[in-house]
Amino acid sequence: MTEHLAATVPSAADAPHAGRSAVVTGASSGIGRATALRLARTGWSVLAVARRADRLASLEAEAAELAGTITGVAADLTRDDDVARVLAAAQAAGGVDTLVNIAGGAHGADPVAEARDEDWEWMFQVNVMSTLKLTRALLPMLRAHGEGTVLILSSTAGLVSYEGGGGYNAAKFAEHGLTGALRLEEAEHNVRVVEVLPGMVRTDEFALVRFDGDEATAAKVYAGVEKPLTADDVADVCAYAVEVPHHVNLDQIVLRPVAQAAQHKVIRRGA
Ligand code: 8X3
């Protein structure tokens, strides 16, 4: 358990956002998991969505000490029937006012000249199509609430391309584009649309998934970087963005570790 998530006996002061409710995706690990817990700490009711049901069970158990609640919904958001089940769970819970799209990821770091179709297709499915499908499904509920929020976690990879980033860049640029259009379209429905764009975040799985379980290659991503961002750092920012008064729309929040002044400038010591 980290300093951000230290368990306390819930009290009214711990629950300033009791009554708020969110669907959080990517909740089995990393930023999604940390965000679900962070919101539950301040009293939110969270529907935590991920493919791995066993991970969701442990997340629910961890939330037992917190002011809010976490209920797991096992779903693969690339599948329409699973998306419909998430919507049904949100309806059964009495509706949600916020959707936090965290699910996503990278596969491979090949140059475009050697790109593998299956990597690119996977990245478009998990970063773009999943975000589209769930957001589209929940928008009527978010509009009906009157003060809805959609948060989309994209990446600095959606702003600046880098060598070997082609497929991930293309998917995150697409997610960034979707987010901009959505903000313009939903303003008249009083649904705010927030984009959070992190740079280097050290999580248990991001680099491992990218490099197909190759631990040595994954470790090189962070080699010599004193303090990459953590999942809890990003979760705190996401929570802030959805907890500020609803008329405040933080359009785009770019966050990086100090050591990553730009995509191409990373301070590595002793590496
Ligand atoms: C992750 C940021 O720099 O690995 O979304 O592309 S980066």
Short mmCIF file of C-alpha atoms and ligand atoms in Angstrom, two decimals:
data_model
loop_
_atom_site.label_atom_id
_atom_site.label_comp_id
_atom_site.label_asym_id
_atom_site.label_seq_id
_atom_site.Cartn_x
_atom_site.Cartn_y
_atom_site.Cartn_z
CA MET A 1 0.00 0.00 0.00
CA THR A 2 1.46 3.40 -0.94
CA GLU A 3 1.40 6.67 0.95
CA HIS A 4 -1.37 7.87 -1.38
CA LEU A 5 -3.59 4.94 -0.52
CA ALA A 6 -3.00 4.47 3.19
CA ALA A 7 -6.12 2.90 4.70
CA THR A 8 -7.97 4.96 7.30
CA VAL A 9 -11.21 4.55 9.14
CA PRO A 10 -13.74 6.32 6.89
CA SER A 11 -15.35 9.44 8.29
CA ALA A 12 -17.46 12.23 6.81
CA ALA A 13 -14.28 14.19 6.17
CA ASP A 14 -12.99 11.31 4.08
CA ALA A 15 -16.08 11.41 1.90
CA PRO A 16 -16.32 14.91 0.42
CA HIS A 17 -17.53 13.37 -2.83
CA ALA A 18 -20.12 10.97 -1.48
CA GLY A 19 -22.91 10.90 -4.03
CA ARG A 20 -20.51 11.08 -6.98
CA SER A 21 -20.25 7.99 -9.13
CA ALA A 22 -17.94 6.89 -11.91
CA VAL A 23 -17.11 4.14 -14.32
CA VAL A 24 -13.31 3.69 -14.35
CA THR A 25 -11.73 1.50 -17.04
CA GLY A 26 -8.36 -0.24 -17.01
CA ALA A 27 -8.93 -0.88 -13.34
CA SER A 28 -7.01 -4.15 -12.98
CA SER A 29 -3.61 -2.46 -12.65
CA GLY A 30 -1.58 0.71 -12.93
CA ILE A 31 -3.24 4.09 -13.39
CA GLY A 32 -6.77 2.69 -13.68
CA ARG A 33 -6.50 0.75 -10.44
CA ALA A 34 -4.91 3.69 -8.62
CA THR A 35 -7.62 6.05 -9.89
CA ALA A 36 -10.44 3.75 -8.77
CA LEU A 37 -8.92 3.59 -5.27
CA ARG A 38 -8.20 7.31 -5.18
CA LEU A 39 -11.82 8.13 -5.98
CA ALA A 40 -13.16 5.60 -3.47
CA ARG A 41 -11.00 7.28 -0.83
CA THR A 42 -12.99 10.49 -1.15
CA GLY A 43 -16.37 8.80 -1.14
CA TRP A 44 -17.10 8.00 -4.78
CA SER A 45 -19.06 4.93 -5.86
CA VAL A 46 -16.87 3.37 -8.53
CA LEU A 47 -17.70 0.75 -11.12
CA ALA A 48 -14.26 -0.64 -11.91
CA VAL A 49 -13.98 -2.19 -15.36
CA ALA A 50 -11.26 -4.56 -16.55
CA ARG A 51 -10.91 -7.88 -18.31
CA ARG A 52 -9.36 -9.75 -15.37
CA ALA A 53 -12.06 -10.67 -12.83
CA ASP A 54 -9.57 -11.92 -10.23
CA ARG A 55 -7.85 -8.51 -10.17
CA LEU A 56 -11.20 -6.81 -9.69
CA ALA A 57 -12.02 -9.02 -6.72
CA SER A 58 -8.81 -7.96 -4.96
CA LEU A 59 -9.52 -4.32 -5.81
CA GLU A 60 -13.00 -4.58 -4.27
CA ALA A 61 -11.44 -6.09 -1.15
CA GLU A 62 -8.87 -3.31 -0.90
CA ALA A 63 -11.62 -0.70 -1.11
CA ALA A 64 -13.46 -2.18 1.87
CA GLU A 65 -11.61 0.20 4.22
CA LEU A 66 -12.33 3.29 2.16
CA ALA A 67 -15.10 5.87 2.38
CA GLY A 68 -16.59 4.98 -1.00
CA THR A 69 -17.24 1.70 -2.76
CA ILE A 70 -15.73 -0.18 -5.67
CA THR A 71 -17.74 -2.73 -7.62
CA GLY A 72 -15.92 -4.72 -10.28
CA VAL A 73 -17.37 -5.32 -13.75
CA ALA A 74 -15.34 -7.80 -15.80
CA ALA A 75 -15.53 -6.74 -19.45
CA ASP A 76 -13.54 -6.60 -22.66
CA LEU A 77 -14.38 -3.16 -24.03
CA THR A 78 -13.53 -4.14 -27.58
CA ARG A 79 -16.71 -6.30 -27.51
CA ASP A 80 -20.09 -4.65 -27.99
CA ASP A 81 -21.92 -7.12 -25.74
CA ASP A 82 -19.47 -6.44 -22.91
CA VAL A 83 -19.91 -2.69 -23.37
CA ALA A 84 -23.67 -3.24 -23.10
CA ARG A 85 -23.11 -5.11 -19.82
CA VAL A 86 -21.12 -2.18 -18.40
CA LEU A 87 -23.95 0.17 -19.35
CA ALA A 88 -26.45 -2.18 -17.69
CA ALA A 89 -24.31 -2.27 -14.53
CA ALA A 90 -24.20 1.54 -14.48
CA GLN A 91 -27.99 1.69 -14.91
CA ALA A 92 -28.50 -0.90 -12.15
CA ALA A 93 -26.30 1.21 -9.87
CA GLY A 94 -28.61 4.18 -10.38
CA GLY A 95 -26.46 5.86 -13.02
CA VAL A 96 -23.05 7.51 -13.01
CA ASP A 97 -22.02 11.14 -13.52
CA THR A 98 -18.47 10.45 -14.68
CA LEU A 99 -16.62 8.17 -17.08
CA VAL A 100 -12.88 7.80 -16.62
CA ASN A 101 -11.36 6.08 -19.66
CA ILE A 102 -7.98 4.79 -18.56
CA ALA A 103 -7.74 1.47 -20.44
CA GLY A 104 -5.12 1.42 -23.18
CA GLY A 105 -1.58 0.45 -23.87
CA ALA A 106 1.28 -0.04 -26.31
CA HIS A 107 2.41 -3.09 -28.24
CA GLY A 108 5.85 -2.99 -29.82
CA ALA A 109 8.32 -0.23 -30.64
CA ASP A 110 9.12 -1.12 -34.23
CA PRO A 111 9.87 1.52 -36.82
CA VAL A 112 7.11 2.06 -39.34
CA ALA A 113 9.17 0.23 -41.95
CA GLU A 114 8.86 -2.95 -39.87
CA ALA A 115 5.44 -2.38 -38.29
CA ARG A 116 3.39 -5.45 -37.46
CA ASP A 117 -0.27 -5.19 -38.40
CA GLU A 118 -1.38 -7.08 -35.30
CA ASP A 119 0.37 -4.59 -32.98
CA TRP A 120 -1.24 -1.60 -34.67
CA GLU A 121 -4.66 -3.25 -34.74
CA TRP A 122 -4.42 -4.13 -31.04
CA MET A 123 -3.43 -0.56 -30.17
CA PHE A 124 -6.30 0.93 -32.17
CA GLN A 125 -8.72 -1.47 -30.50
CA VAL A 126 -7.67 -0.87 -26.89
CA ASN A 127 -6.90 2.86 -27.11
CA VAL A 128 -9.37 4.19 -29.67
CA MET A 129 -12.25 1.80 -30.33
CA SER A 130 -12.74 0.84 -26.68
CA THR A 131 -12.85 4.50 -25.67
CA LEU A 132 -15.30 5.24 -28.47
CA LYS A 133 -17.61 2.30 -27.70
CA LEU A 134 -17.92 2.91 -23.96
CA THR A 135 -18.11 6.69 -24.22
CA ARG A 136 -20.84 6.46 -26.88
CA ALA A 137 -22.77 3.97 -24.74
CA LEU A 138 -22.64 6.10 -21.58
CA LEU A 139 -23.19 9.54 -23.11
CA PRO A 140 -27.01 9.49 -22.83
CA MET A 141 -26.66 8.79 -19.10
CA LEU A 142 -24.02 11.48 -18.65
CA ARG A 143 -26.13 14.03 -20.53
CA ALA A 144 -29.24 13.11 -18.53
CA HIS A 145 -27.38 13.65 -15.27
CA GLY A 146 -27.00 17.33 -16.13
CA GLU A 147 -23.39 17.65 -14.97
CA GLY A 148 -21.56 14.84 -16.69
CA THR A 149 -17.83 14.37 -17.04
CA VAL A 150 -15.77 12.30 -19.46
CA LEU A 151 -12.06 11.97 -18.70
CA ILE A 152 -9.86 10.38 -21.34
CA LEU A 153 -6.32 9.37 -20.45
CA SER A 154 -4.29 9.65 -23.63
CA SER A 155 -0.55 10.34 -23.56
CA THR A 156 2.18 12.77 -24.53
CA ALA A 157 2.59 10.21 -27.34
CA GLY A 158 -0.60 11.77 -28.69
CA LEU A 159 1.14 15.14 -29.05
CA VAL A 160 4.67 14.33 -30.25
CA SER A 161 5.86 11.41 -32.37
CA TYR A 162 9.05 9.53 -31.59
CA GLU A 163 11.10 6.89 -33.35
CA GLY A 164 9.63 3.49 -32.71
CA GLY A 165 6.43 5.08 -31.48
CA GLY A 166 4.54 5.03 -34.78
CA GLY A 167 1.68 2.69 -33.90
CA TYR A 168 1.28 4.00 -30.37
CA ASN A 169 1.60 7.60 -31.61
CA ALA A 170 -1.03 6.97 -34.27
CA ALA A 171 -3.44 5.46 -31.73
CA LYS A 172 -2.88 8.20 -29.14
CA PHE A 173 -3.11 10.99 -31.75
CA ALA A 174 -6.44 9.41 -32.72
CA GLU A 175 -7.62 9.31 -29.11
CA HIS A 176 -6.52 12.96 -28.75
CA GLY A 177 -8.53 13.85 -31.86
CA LEU A 178 -11.60 12.02 -30.60
CA THR A 179 -11.36 13.90 -27.30
CA GLY A 180 -11.24 17.32 -28.97
CA ALA A 181 -14.30 16.61 -31.10
CA LEU A 182 -16.18 15.20 -28.13
CA ARG A 183 -15.56 18.35 -26.06
CA LEU A 184 -17.00 20.54 -28.81
CA GLU A 185 -20.02 18.29 -29.29
CA GLU A 186 -20.93 17.75 -25.64
CA ALA A 187 -20.59 21.30 -24.28
CA GLU A 188 -24.23 22.01 -25.14
CA HIS A 189 -25.21 19.02 -23.01
CA ASN A 190 -23.13 20.33 -20.09
CA VAL A 191 -20.83 17.30 -20.29
CA ARG A 192 -17.23 18.40 -19.69
CA VAL A 193 -14.46 16.52 -21.46
CA VAL A 194 -11.04 16.34 -19.84
CA GLU A 195 -7.90 14.93 -21.44
CA VAL A 196 -4.99 13.83 -19.25
CA LEU A 197 -1.73 13.29 -21.15
CA PRO A 198 1.03 11.69 -19.08
CA GLY A 199 4.61 11.21 -20.20
CA MET A 200 6.82 8.60 -18.59
CA VAL A 201 4.92 6.67 -15.93
CA ARG A 202 6.48 3.61 -14.33
CA THR A 203 3.75 1.04 -13.78
CA ASP A 204 3.92 -2.70 -13.31
CA GLU A 205 2.68 -3.52 -16.77
CA PHE A 206 2.93 -0.73 -19.39
CA ALA A 207 6.46 -1.46 -20.64
CA LEU A 208 6.15 -5.21 -20.03
CA VAL A 209 3.06 -5.37 -22.24
CA ARG A 210 4.77 -3.18 -24.83
CA PHE A 211 7.75 -5.53 -25.02
CA ASP A 212 5.77 -8.75 -24.80
CA GLY A 213 6.95 -9.69 -21.30
CA ASP A 214 10.66 -8.98 -21.96
CA GLU A 215 11.68 -7.68 -18.52
CA ALA A 216 15.19 -6.55 -19.51
CA THR A 217 13.93 -4.41 -22.40
CA ALA A 218 11.10 -3.05 -20.28
CA ALA A 219 13.52 -2.04 -17.53
CA LYS A 220 15.63 -0.04 -20.01
CA VAL A 221 12.73 2.36 -20.55
CA TYR A 222 13.24 3.70 -17.01
CA ALA A 223 17.00 3.06 -16.64
CA GLY A 224 18.69 5.86 -14.70
CA VAL A 225 15.52 7.98 -14.46
CA GLU A 226 15.42 8.91 -10.79
CA LYS A 227 11.72 9.48 -10.43
CA PRO A 228 9.42 8.54 -13.27
CA LEU A 229 5.79 9.37 -12.56
CA THR A 230 3.89 6.73 -10.61
CA ALA A 231 0.36 5.45 -11.16
CA ASP A 232 -0.64 7.28 -7.96
CA ASP A 233 0.77 10.58 -9.28
CA VAL A 234 -1.45 10.31 -12.35
CA ALA A 235 -4.44 9.08 -10.33
CA ASP A 236 -4.22 12.18 -8.12
CA VAL A 237 -4.31 14.41 -11.19
CA CYS A 238 -7.25 12.52 -12.72
CA ALA A 239 -9.15 12.73 -9.44
CA TYR A 240 -8.45 16.46 -9.13
CA ALA A 241 -9.76 17.04 -12.64
CA VAL A 242 -13.08 15.28 -11.96
CA GLU A 243 -13.49 16.69 -8.44
CA VAL A 244 -13.13 20.42 -9.20
CA PRO A 245 -16.46 22.22 -9.57
CA HIS A 246 -18.22 21.07 -12.70
CA HIS A 247 -18.04 24.39 -14.56
CA VAL A 248 -14.22 24.10 -14.52
CA ASN A 249 -13.13 22.13 -17.59
CA LEU A 250 -9.44 21.23 -17.51
CA ASP A 251 -9.24 20.66 -21.26
CA GLN A 252 -5.77 19.13 -21.41
CA ILE A 253 -3.40 18.29 -18.59
CA VAL A 254 0.13 17.33 -19.66
CA LEU A 255 2.26 15.86 -16.89
CA ARG A 256 5.75 14.43 -17.04
CA PRO A 257 8.51 13.66 -14.56
CA VAL A 258 10.98 16.52 -14.17
CA ALA A 259 13.60 14.21 -15.67
CA GLN A 260 11.62 14.04 -18.92
CA ALA A 261 11.72 17.64 -20.12
CA ALA A 262 10.50 16.49 -23.53
CA GLN A 263 9.84 13.21 -25.29
CA HIS A 264 13.41 13.24 -26.63
CA LYS A 265 15.13 14.70 -23.53
CA VAL A 266 15.28 12.31 -20.61
CA ILE A 267 17.82 12.79 -17.81
CA ARG A 268 19.34 9.40 -16.98
CA ARG A 269 21.93 9.21 -14.20
CA GLY A 270 24.48 6.41 -14.04
CA ALA A 271 22.76 4.48 -16.82
C1 8X3 B 1 3.38 6.60 -22.39
C2 8X3 B 1 4.29 7.70 -22.75
O1 8X3 B 1 6.58 8.27 -23.69
O2 8X3 B 1 6.07 5.92 -23.37
O3 8X3 B 1 2.07 6.87 -22.69
O4 8X3 B 1 5.04 7.11 -25.17
S1 8X3 B 1 5.54 7.21 -23.79
#
